[in-house]
């Protein structure tokens, strides 16, 4: 099928390559000419495992092309996928201007019957508005169906998630559109769930918000573990065996970040409030997460009330490993506080140092290796569980740090090994407990 994808961010680009991989003929468009030129040359503008190889493979197969010319591409498309961004407005609501702009241009330029597939995460009811905009802009008598088809890929595993997703949600108001969607996804080998458009819109928010809530719940229990002397990993292991709870997304840490959970929790909360309804669980998740991201600093202050002049190693900057994304990464506001309080920051990340230095307006805080970041440090804060960080041995902390105080926001290490090596080690919800005596 001839498919046009609008927007080559994470969702748009990975979906476009997924369609090409499954034999469709894809044109991916974006307003950003530099991005389009890089993509056409086989270079991915984002860091995502396996993405560049997939891009080059699909360019070679000639099933995908990149252009800034939307008008030309829309004219003979059989399906047009909207995958543009929906950033957060100041009040927490979703900013839909790019989606509406794309809808308007699609309406102006399509010249044959086609499907408009909305993959961008949009509040319930937005598909109806998109339909009105597209139909209002039409210049020829064509039939257009709008379908909600939310995307569930996670950064760092986006290619895998697209090829091996858990489900394909198809929210449509027309049987014809549903048949066409099944045709598009015929070879994906994933369950296709056909539901109403509004339900599909809500599936996306409810799924992300549920996961955010699950993480916040575990983080609260972890904080309680710290107080009571239980271990969150033992607790979640015990919980996870119950299939109704499941063992995934129970990792305690310094909170969720990224481009989805923080934005989507606020957007759903805002949407409900706009309808006179308060989503108390989501409100709680948002508040817990806001506090959790400062947990390491809270623990550090107990050990070191005055941070001025103290050398603080910071390991891991991105919101999670295997991505270069710093959006809502807990590291950033923490680094800002360390800066303001006069700490000497020595930061390392395998991929996001240039971007972080720009964000904080200071290149002097970056170090080019883990050892250089740890050298002479009075404390070490860990924000991201990159493999290279998880692989640090207790000896390395001992060897390089002036004072081996390690505050681990992602529970990367075995706490007993760290204790044996003489490191003052604190993590999230895993206080040092005396090893159980066998009777
Ligand atoms: C998420 C959803 O997983 C994906 O389905 C949706 O399409 C977009 O949002 P993403 O933000 O890329 O994907 O990453 P994810 O792996 O879900 O992690 C989000 C945040 O939660 C990260 O900051 C991560 O560190 C944190 N997290 C995740 C935890 O703190 N504990 C966990 O157990 C899992």
mmCIF file of N, CA, C and O in Angstrom, residues 211-212 215-216 218-219 222-223 226 231-233 236 249-258 261-262 289 292-297 299 314-323 325-334 349 380-387 389-391 397 406-415 418 425-430:
data_model
loop_
_atom_site.group_PDB
_atom_site.id
_atom_site.type_symbol
_atom_site.label_atom_id
_atom_site.label_comp_id
_atom_site.label_asym_id
_atom_site.label_seq_id
_atom_site.Cartn_x
_atom_site.Cartn_y
_atom_site.Cartn_z
ATOM 1 N N UNK A 211 1.160 2.557 33.732
ATOM 2 C CA UNK A 211 2.567 2.193 33.954
ATOM 3 C C UNK A 211 3.256 3.228 34.848
ATOM 4 O O UNK A 211 4.044 2.882 35.733
ATOM 5 N N UNK A 212 2.943 4.500 34.618
ATOM 6 C CA UNK A 212 3.522 5.569 35.454
ATOM 7 C C UNK A 212 3.073 5.383 36.905
ATOM 8 O O UNK A 212 3.848 5.550 37.851
ATOM 9 N N UNK A 215 4.934 2.491 38.533
ATOM 10 C CA UNK A 215 6.288 2.889 38.948
ATOM 11 C C UNK A 215 6.217 3.742 40.225
ATOM 12 O O UNK A 215 6.979 3.534 41.166
ATOM 13 N N UNK A 216 5.279 4.691 40.251
ATOM 14 C CA UNK A 216 5.179 5.557 41.433
ATOM 15 C C UNK A 216 4.785 4.749 42.659
ATOM 16 O O UNK A 216 5.259 5.012 43.769
ATOM 17 N N UNK A 218 5.535 1.601 43.237
ATOM 18 C CA UNK A 218 6.727 0.866 43.672
ATOM 19 C C UNK A 218 7.717 1.815 44.347
ATOM 20 O O UNK A 218 8.339 1.462 45.351
ATOM 21 N N UNK A 219 7.839 3.025 43.810
ATOM 22 C CA UNK A 219 8.769 3.970 44.426
ATOM 23 C C UNK A 219 8.323 4.349 45.839
ATOM 24 O O UNK A 219 9.150 4.507 46.739
ATOM 25 N N UNK A 222 9.176 1.489 47.966
ATOM 26 C CA UNK A 222 10.637 1.479 48.158
ATOM 27 C C UNK A 222 11.036 2.463 49.254
ATOM 28 O O UNK A 222 11.866 2.151 50.112
ATOM 29 N N UNK A 223 10.410 3.640 49.242
ATOM 30 C CA UNK A 223 10.736 4.620 50.283
ATOM 31 C C UNK A 223 10.338 4.086 51.652
ATOM 32 O O UNK A 223 11.010 4.327 52.656
ATOM 33 N N UNK A 226 12.926 1.692 52.859
ATOM 34 C CA UNK A 226 14.061 2.391 53.465
ATOM 35 C C UNK A 226 13.799 2.683 54.941
ATOM 36 O O UNK A 226 14.688 2.614 55.778
ATOM 37 N N UNK A 231 13.558 -4.863 51.796
ATOM 38 C CA UNK A 231 14.279 -4.646 50.538
ATOM 39 C C UNK A 231 13.274 -4.675 49.388
ATOM 40 O O UNK A 231 12.605 -5.681 49.162
ATOM 41 N N UNK A 232 13.199 -3.585 48.615
ATOM 42 C CA UNK A 232 12.187 -3.464 47.557
ATOM 43 C C UNK A 232 12.348 -4.551 46.495
ATOM 44 O O UNK A 232 11.362 -5.032 45.930
ATOM 45 N N UNK A 233 13.582 -4.975 46.242
ATOM 46 C CA UNK A 233 13.750 -6.012 45.203
ATOM 47 C C UNK A 233 13.184 -7.343 45.667
ATOM 48 O O UNK A 233 12.615 -8.093 44.882
ATOM 49 N N UNK A 236 9.289 -6.806 45.472
ATOM 50 C CA UNK A 236 8.710 -6.866 44.116
ATOM 51 C C UNK A 236 8.859 -8.259 43.505
ATOM 52 O O UNK A 236 8.025 -8.696 42.732
ATOM 53 N N UNK A 249 7.935 -3.551 35.130
ATOM 54 C CA UNK A 249 7.637 -2.181 35.582
ATOM 55 C C UNK A 249 7.487 -2.086 37.097
ATOM 56 O O UNK A 249 6.673 -1.336 37.618
ATOM 57 N N UNK A 250 8.287 -2.894 37.786
ATOM 58 C CA UNK A 250 8.294 -2.827 39.248
ATOM 59 C C UNK A 250 9.686 -2.424 39.734
ATOM 60 O O UNK A 250 10.027 -2.667 40.869
ATOM 61 N N UNK A 251 10.467 -1.796 38.837
ATOM 62 C CA UNK A 251 11.812 -1.388 39.254
ATOM 63 C C UNK A 251 11.756 -0.034 39.953
ATOM 64 O O UNK A 251 11.312 0.960 39.370
ATOM 65 N N UNK A 252 12.187 -0.038 41.212
ATOM 66 C CA UNK A 252 12.201 1.227 41.959
ATOM 67 C C UNK A 252 13.379 2.072 41.501
ATOM 68 O O UNK A 252 14.377 1.555 41.008
ATOM 69 N N UNK A 253 13.262 3.368 41.636
ATOM 70 C CA UNK A 253 14.354 4.241 41.230
ATOM 71 C C UNK A 253 14.032 5.692 41.544
ATOM 72 O O UNK A 253 13.229 5.985 42.442
ATOM 73 N N UNK A 254 14.679 6.578 40.782
ATOM 74 C CA UNK A 254 14.455 8.000 41.035
ATOM 75 C C UNK A 254 13.370 8.559 40.114
ATOM 76 O O UNK A 254 13.375 9.743 39.757
ATOM 77 N N UNK A 255 12.426 7.707 39.745
ATOM 78 C CA UNK A 255 11.249 8.207 39.042
ATOM 79 C C UNK A 255 11.327 8.059 37.544
ATOM 80 O O UNK A 255 12.385 7.837 36.979
ATOM 81 N N UNK A 256 10.155 8.175 36.914
ATOM 82 C CA UNK A 256 10.092 8.055 35.462
ATOM 83 C C UNK A 256 10.361 9.404 34.809
ATOM 84 O O UNK A 256 10.042 10.450 35.362
ATOM 85 N N UNK A 257 10.980 9.343 33.621
ATOM 86 C CA UNK A 257 11.186 10.558 32.829
ATOM 87 C C UNK A 257 10.787 10.267 31.399
ATOM 88 O O UNK A 257 9.967 9.389 31.143
ATOM 89 N N UNK A 258 11.406 10.983 30.450
ATOM 90 C CA UNK A 258 11.144 10.719 29.040
ATOM 91 C C UNK A 258 10.057 11.584 28.457
ATOM 92 O O UNK A 258 9.495 12.462 29.123
ATOM 93 N N UNK A 261 5.643 9.454 29.732
ATOM 94 C CA UNK A 261 4.945 9.355 31.020
ATOM 95 C C UNK A 261 4.681 10.720 31.673
ATOM 96 O O UNK A 261 3.543 11.002 32.075
ATOM 97 N N UNK A 262 5.719 11.588 31.802
ATOM 98 C CA UNK A 262 5.445 12.876 32.459
ATOM 99 C C UNK A 262 4.381 13.685 31.703
ATOM 100 O O UNK A 262 3.475 14.259 32.307
ATOM 101 N N UNK A 289 6.183 11.268 41.687
ATOM 102 C CA UNK A 289 7.319 11.291 40.773
ATOM 103 C C UNK A 289 8.126 12.581 40.900
ATOM 104 O O UNK A 289 9.352 12.568 40.846
ATOM 105 N N UNK A 292 10.184 12.094 43.908
ATOM 106 C CA UNK A 292 11.139 10.987 43.816
ATOM 107 C C UNK A 292 12.413 11.385 43.075
ATOM 108 O O UNK A 292 13.485 10.902 43.374
ATOM 109 N N UNK A 293 12.264 12.305 42.106
ATOM 110 C CA UNK A 293 13.454 12.607 41.303
ATOM 111 C C UNK A 293 14.533 13.334 42.109
ATOM 112 O O UNK A 293 15.674 13.427 41.658
ATOM 113 N N UNK A 294 14.176 13.814 43.300
ATOM 114 C CA UNK A 294 15.187 14.461 44.141
ATOM 115 C C UNK A 294 15.655 13.555 45.283
ATOM 116 O O UNK A 294 16.305 14.016 46.222
ATOM 117 N N UNK A 295 15.315 12.262 45.214
ATOM 118 C CA UNK A 295 15.609 11.353 46.318
ATOM 119 C C UNK A 295 17.106 11.212 46.596
ATOM 120 O O UNK A 295 17.532 11.147 47.741
ATOM 121 N N UNK A 296 17.922 11.197 45.520
ATOM 122 C CA UNK A 296 19.362 11.050 45.745
ATOM 123 C C UNK A 296 19.930 12.275 46.456
ATOM 124 O O UNK A 296 20.754 12.165 47.358
ATOM 125 N N UNK A 297 19.441 13.430 46.041
ATOM 126 C CA UNK A 297 19.915 14.677 46.645
ATOM 127 C C UNK A 297 19.518 14.716 48.121
ATOM 128 O O UNK A 297 20.288 15.142 48.983
ATOM 129 N N UNK A 299 19.126 12.127 50.035
ATOM 130 C CA UNK A 299 20.014 11.207 50.760
ATOM 131 C C UNK A 299 21.407 11.830 50.906
ATOM 132 O O UNK A 299 22.054 11.691 51.940
ATOM 133 N N UNK A 314 28.761 12.436 38.759
ATOM 134 C CA UNK A 314 27.389 12.136 38.318
ATOM 135 C C UNK A 314 27.490 11.167 37.139
ATOM 136 O O UNK A 314 28.070 11.491 36.101
ATOM 137 N N UNK A 315 26.943 9.970 37.309
ATOM 138 C CA UNK A 315 27.036 8.964 36.245
ATOM 139 C C UNK A 315 25.673 8.689 35.643
ATOM 140 O O UNK A 315 24.729 8.352 36.355
ATOM 141 N N UNK A 316 25.582 8.834 34.320
ATOM 142 C CA UNK A 316 24.323 8.592 33.620
ATOM 143 C C UNK A 316 23.467 9.841 33.630
ATOM 144 O O UNK A 316 23.177 10.405 34.681
ATOM 145 N N UNK A 317 23.094 10.307 32.428
ATOM 146 C CA UNK A 317 22.347 11.569 32.342
ATOM 147 C C UNK A 317 20.989 11.411 31.642
ATOM 148 O O UNK A 317 20.049 12.129 31.936
ATOM 149 N N UNK A 318 20.895 10.460 30.727
ATOM 150 C CA UNK A 318 19.649 10.308 29.955
ATOM 151 C C UNK A 318 18.531 9.751 30.849
ATOM 152 O O UNK A 318 18.801 9.194 31.902
ATOM 153 N N UNK A 319 17.278 9.870 30.385
ATOM 154 C CA UNK A 319 16.166 9.457 31.262
ATOM 155 C C UNK A 319 16.093 7.951 31.453
ATOM 156 O O UNK A 319 15.483 7.460 32.388
ATOM 157 N N UNK A 320 16.740 7.220 30.542
ATOM 158 C CA UNK A 320 16.909 5.777 30.693
ATOM 159 C C UNK A 320 18.040 5.351 29.763
ATOM 160 O O UNK A 320 18.477 6.157 28.931
ATOM 161 N N UNK A 321 18.558 4.119 29.885
ATOM 162 C CA UNK A 321 19.681 3.736 29.034
ATOM 163 C C UNK A 321 19.266 3.531 27.579
ATOM 164 O O UNK A 321 18.077 3.426 27.269
ATOM 165 N N UNK A 322 20.267 3.449 26.704
ATOM 166 C CA UNK A 322 20.074 3.163 25.274
ATOM 167 C C UNK A 322 19.268 4.210 24.529
ATOM 168 O O UNK A 322 18.565 3.899 23.562
ATOM 169 N N UNK A 323 19.306 5.417 25.006
ATOM 170 C CA UNK A 323 18.685 6.523 24.288
ATOM 171 C C UNK A 323 19.550 7.755 24.541
ATOM 172 O O UNK A 323 20.269 7.811 25.543
ATOM 173 N N UNK A 325 18.043 10.627 24.759
ATOM 174 C CA UNK A 325 16.999 11.582 25.111
ATOM 175 C C UNK A 325 17.138 12.083 26.556
ATOM 176 O O UNK A 325 17.243 11.303 27.494
ATOM 177 N N UNK A 326 17.124 13.390 26.685
ATOM 178 C CA UNK A 326 17.241 14.007 28.018
ATOM 179 C C UNK A 326 15.917 14.586 28.497
ATOM 180 O O UNK A 326 15.852 15.193 29.565
ATOM 181 N N UNK A 327 14.850 14.400 27.698
ATOM 182 C CA UNK A 327 13.586 15.015 28.088
ATOM 183 C C UNK A 327 13.106 14.458 29.428
ATOM 184 O O UNK A 327 13.021 13.256 29.623
ATOM 185 N N UNK A 328 12.846 15.372 30.369
ATOM 186 C CA UNK A 328 12.373 15.008 31.709
ATOM 187 C C UNK A 328 13.321 14.044 32.424
ATOM 188 O O UNK A 328 12.889 13.278 33.299
ATOM 189 N N UNK A 329 14.601 14.068 32.038
ATOM 190 C CA UNK A 329 15.566 13.220 32.736
ATOM 191 C C UNK A 329 15.780 13.790 34.139
ATOM 192 O O UNK A 329 16.038 14.980 34.285
ATOM 193 N N UNK A 330 15.677 12.957 35.181
ATOM 194 C CA UNK A 330 15.869 13.476 36.546
ATOM 195 C C UNK A 330 17.240 14.119 36.734
ATOM 196 O O UNK A 330 17.408 15.002 37.569
ATOM 197 N N UNK A 331 18.243 13.705 35.939
ATOM 198 C CA UNK A 331 19.598 14.259 36.116
ATOM 199 C C UNK A 331 19.614 15.781 35.971
ATOM 200 O O UNK A 331 20.328 16.467 36.717
ATOM 201 N N UNK A 332 18.843 16.312 35.041
ATOM 202 C CA UNK A 332 18.969 17.743 34.707
ATOM 203 C C UNK A 332 18.607 18.672 35.887
ATOM 204 O O UNK A 332 19.435 19.497 36.289
ATOM 205 N N UNK A 333 17.400 18.549 36.479
ATOM 206 C CA UNK A 333 17.118 19.446 37.610
ATOM 207 C C UNK A 333 18.061 19.222 38.790
ATOM 208 O O UNK A 333 18.403 20.172 39.510
ATOM 209 N N UNK A 334 18.537 17.987 38.964
ATOM 210 C CA UNK A 334 19.484 17.719 40.054
ATOM 211 C C UNK A 334 20.822 18.399 39.794
ATOM 212 O O UNK A 334 21.423 18.977 40.699
ATOM 213 N N UNK A 349 28.335 10.477 30.760
ATOM 214 C CA UNK A 349 27.263 9.681 30.155
ATOM 215 C C UNK A 349 27.829 9.146 28.843
ATOM 216 O O UNK A 349 28.568 9.851 28.158
ATOM 217 N N UNK A 380 29.254 10.022 44.724
ATOM 218 C CA UNK A 380 28.883 9.695 43.340
ATOM 219 C C UNK A 380 27.374 9.477 43.272
ATOM 220 O O UNK A 380 26.809 8.734 44.089
ATOM 221 N N UNK A 381 26.732 10.150 42.336
ATOM 222 C CA UNK A 381 25.285 9.985 42.138
ATOM 223 C C UNK A 381 25.053 9.251 40.824
ATOM 224 O O UNK A 381 25.611 9.640 39.795
ATOM 225 N N UNK A 382 24.216 8.226 40.835
ATOM 226 C CA UNK A 382 23.928 7.483 39.603
ATOM 227 C C UNK A 382 22.479 7.706 39.188
ATOM 228 O O UNK A 382 21.545 7.411 39.932
ATOM 229 N N UNK A 383 22.307 8.258 37.969
ATOM 230 C CA UNK A 383 20.961 8.588 37.491
ATOM 231 C C UNK A 383 20.449 7.640 36.411
ATOM 232 O O UNK A 383 19.250 7.570 36.184
ATOM 233 N N UNK A 384 21.366 6.970 35.678
ATOM 234 C CA UNK A 384 20.915 6.090 34.583
ATOM 235 C C UNK A 384 21.690 4.781 34.624
ATOM 236 O O UNK A 384 22.916 4.787 34.771
ATOM 237 N N UNK A 385 20.962 3.686 34.435
ATOM 238 C CA UNK A 385 21.581 2.359 34.556
ATOM 239 C C UNK A 385 22.130 1.853 33.226
ATOM 240 O O UNK A 385 21.807 0.753 32.769
ATOM 241 N N UNK A 386 22.975 2.651 32.565
ATOM 242 C CA UNK A 386 23.645 2.161 31.356
ATOM 243 C C UNK A 386 24.438 0.903 31.718
ATOM 244 O O UNK A 386 24.968 0.812 32.833
ATOM 245 N N UNK A 387 24.598 -0.042 30.770
ATOM 246 C CA UNK A 387 25.380 -1.266 31.032
ATOM 247 C C UNK A 387 26.783 -0.939 31.519
ATOM 248 O O UNK A 387 27.293 -1.573 32.438
ATOM 249 N N UNK A 389 27.763 1.465 33.186
ATOM 250 C CA UNK A 389 27.735 1.931 34.578
ATOM 251 C C UNK A 389 27.471 0.745 35.515
ATOM 252 O O UNK A 389 28.128 0.591 36.542
ATOM 253 N N UNK A 390 26.564 -0.116 35.117
ATOM 254 C CA UNK A 390 26.286 -1.314 35.929
ATOM 255 C C UNK A 390 27.524 -2.194 36.067
ATOM 256 O O UNK A 390 27.649 -2.950 37.025
ATOM 257 N N UNK A 391 28.437 -2.079 35.073
ATOM 258 C CA UNK A 391 29.611 -2.954 35.081
ATOM 259 C C UNK A 391 30.741 -2.416 35.973
ATOM 260 O O UNK A 391 31.780 -3.063 36.112
ATOM 261 N N UNK A 397 35.297 2.253 42.361
ATOM 262 C CA UNK A 397 34.872 3.373 43.225
ATOM 263 C C UNK A 397 35.957 3.623 44.286
ATOM 264 O O UNK A 397 36.348 4.758 44.534
ATOM 265 N N UNK A 406 28.526 6.244 47.521
ATOM 266 C CA UNK A 406 27.833 6.041 46.250
ATOM 267 C C UNK A 406 26.329 6.023 46.483
ATOM 268 O O UNK A 406 25.814 5.216 47.258
ATOM 269 N N UNK A 407 25.628 6.945 45.816
ATOM 270 C CA UNK A 407 24.173 7.015 45.925
ATOM 271 C C UNK A 407 23.593 6.611 44.579
ATOM 272 O O UNK A 407 23.753 7.311 43.585
ATOM 273 N N UNK A 408 22.958 5.466 44.573
ATOM 274 C CA UNK A 408 22.576 4.815 43.320
ATOM 275 C C UNK A 408 21.066 4.937 43.111
ATOM 276 O O UNK A 408 20.274 4.300 43.796
ATOM 277 N N UNK A 409 20.680 5.756 42.135
ATOM 278 C CA UNK A 409 19.257 6.001 41.894
ATOM 279 C C UNK A 409 18.590 4.936 41.044
ATOM 280 O O UNK A 409 17.397 5.021 40.760
ATOM 281 N N UNK A 410 19.361 3.936 40.571
ATOM 282 C CA UNK A 410 18.770 2.902 39.711
ATOM 283 C C UNK A 410 19.099 1.487 40.181
ATOM 284 O O UNK A 410 18.994 0.536 39.409
ATOM 285 N N UNK A 411 19.518 1.364 41.426
ATOM 286 C CA UNK A 411 19.779 0.049 42.021
ATOM 287 C C UNK A 411 20.625 -0.847 41.119
ATOM 288 O O UNK A 411 20.262 -1.981 40.807
ATOM 289 N N UNK A 412 21.792 -0.305 40.721
ATOM 290 C CA UNK A 412 22.654 -1.007 39.755
ATOM 291 C C UNK A 412 23.514 -2.101 40.382
ATOM 292 O O UNK A 412 23.964 -2.998 39.682
ATOM 293 N N UNK A 413 23.807 -1.986 41.676
ATOM 294 C CA UNK A 413 24.832 -2.866 42.246
ATOM 295 C C UNK A 413 24.297 -3.747 43.368
ATOM 296 O O UNK A 413 23.291 -3.426 43.998
ATOM 297 N N UNK A 414 25.059 -4.812 43.618
ATOM 298 C CA UNK A 414 24.760 -5.685 44.748
ATOM 299 C C UNK A 414 25.203 -4.957 46.027
ATOM 300 O O UNK A 414 26.387 -4.644 46.190
ATOM 301 N N UNK A 415 24.258 -4.694 46.890
ATOM 302 C CA UNK A 415 24.576 -3.848 48.059
ATOM 303 C C UNK A 415 25.572 -4.530 48.992
ATOM 304 O O UNK A 415 26.410 -3.867 49.616
ATOM 305 N N UNK A 418 29.107 -4.121 47.721
ATOM 306 C CA UNK A 418 29.572 -2.747 47.948
ATOM 307 C C UNK A 418 29.982 -2.583 49.421
ATOM 308 O O UNK A 418 31.007 -1.977 49.728
ATOM 309 N N UNK A 425 27.275 2.809 50.627
ATOM 310 C CA UNK A 425 26.396 2.646 49.456
ATOM 311 C C UNK A 425 24.932 2.768 49.865
ATOM 312 O O UNK A 425 24.476 2.099 50.788
ATOM 313 N N UNK A 426 24.228 3.649 49.161
ATOM 314 C CA UNK A 426 22.781 3.757 49.387
ATOM 315 C C UNK A 426 22.088 3.676 48.040
ATOM 316 O O UNK A 426 22.529 4.279 47.073
ATOM 317 N N UNK A 427 20.985 2.929 48.014
ATOM 318 C CA UNK A 427 20.229 2.847 46.767
ATOM 319 C C UNK A 427 18.776 3.168 47.091
ATOM 320 O O UNK A 427 18.496 3.819 48.095
ATOM 321 N N UNK A 428 17.850 2.738 46.265
ATOM 322 C CA UNK A 428 16.452 3.105 46.498
ATOM 323 C C UNK A 428 15.688 1.900 47.065
ATOM 324 O O UNK A 428 15.497 0.898 46.370
ATOM 325 N N UNK A 429 15.289 2.004 48.305
ATOM 326 C CA UNK A 429 14.476 0.939 48.914
ATOM 327 C C UNK A 429 15.240 -0.323 49.215
ATOM 328 O O UNK A 429 14.650 -1.397 49.308
ATOM 329 N N UNK A 430 16.583 -0.206 49.338
ATOM 330 C CA UNK A 430 17.362 -1.405 49.658
ATOM 331 C C UNK A 430 18.344 -1.096 50.788
ATOM 332 O O UNK A 430 19.572 -1.095 50.588
#
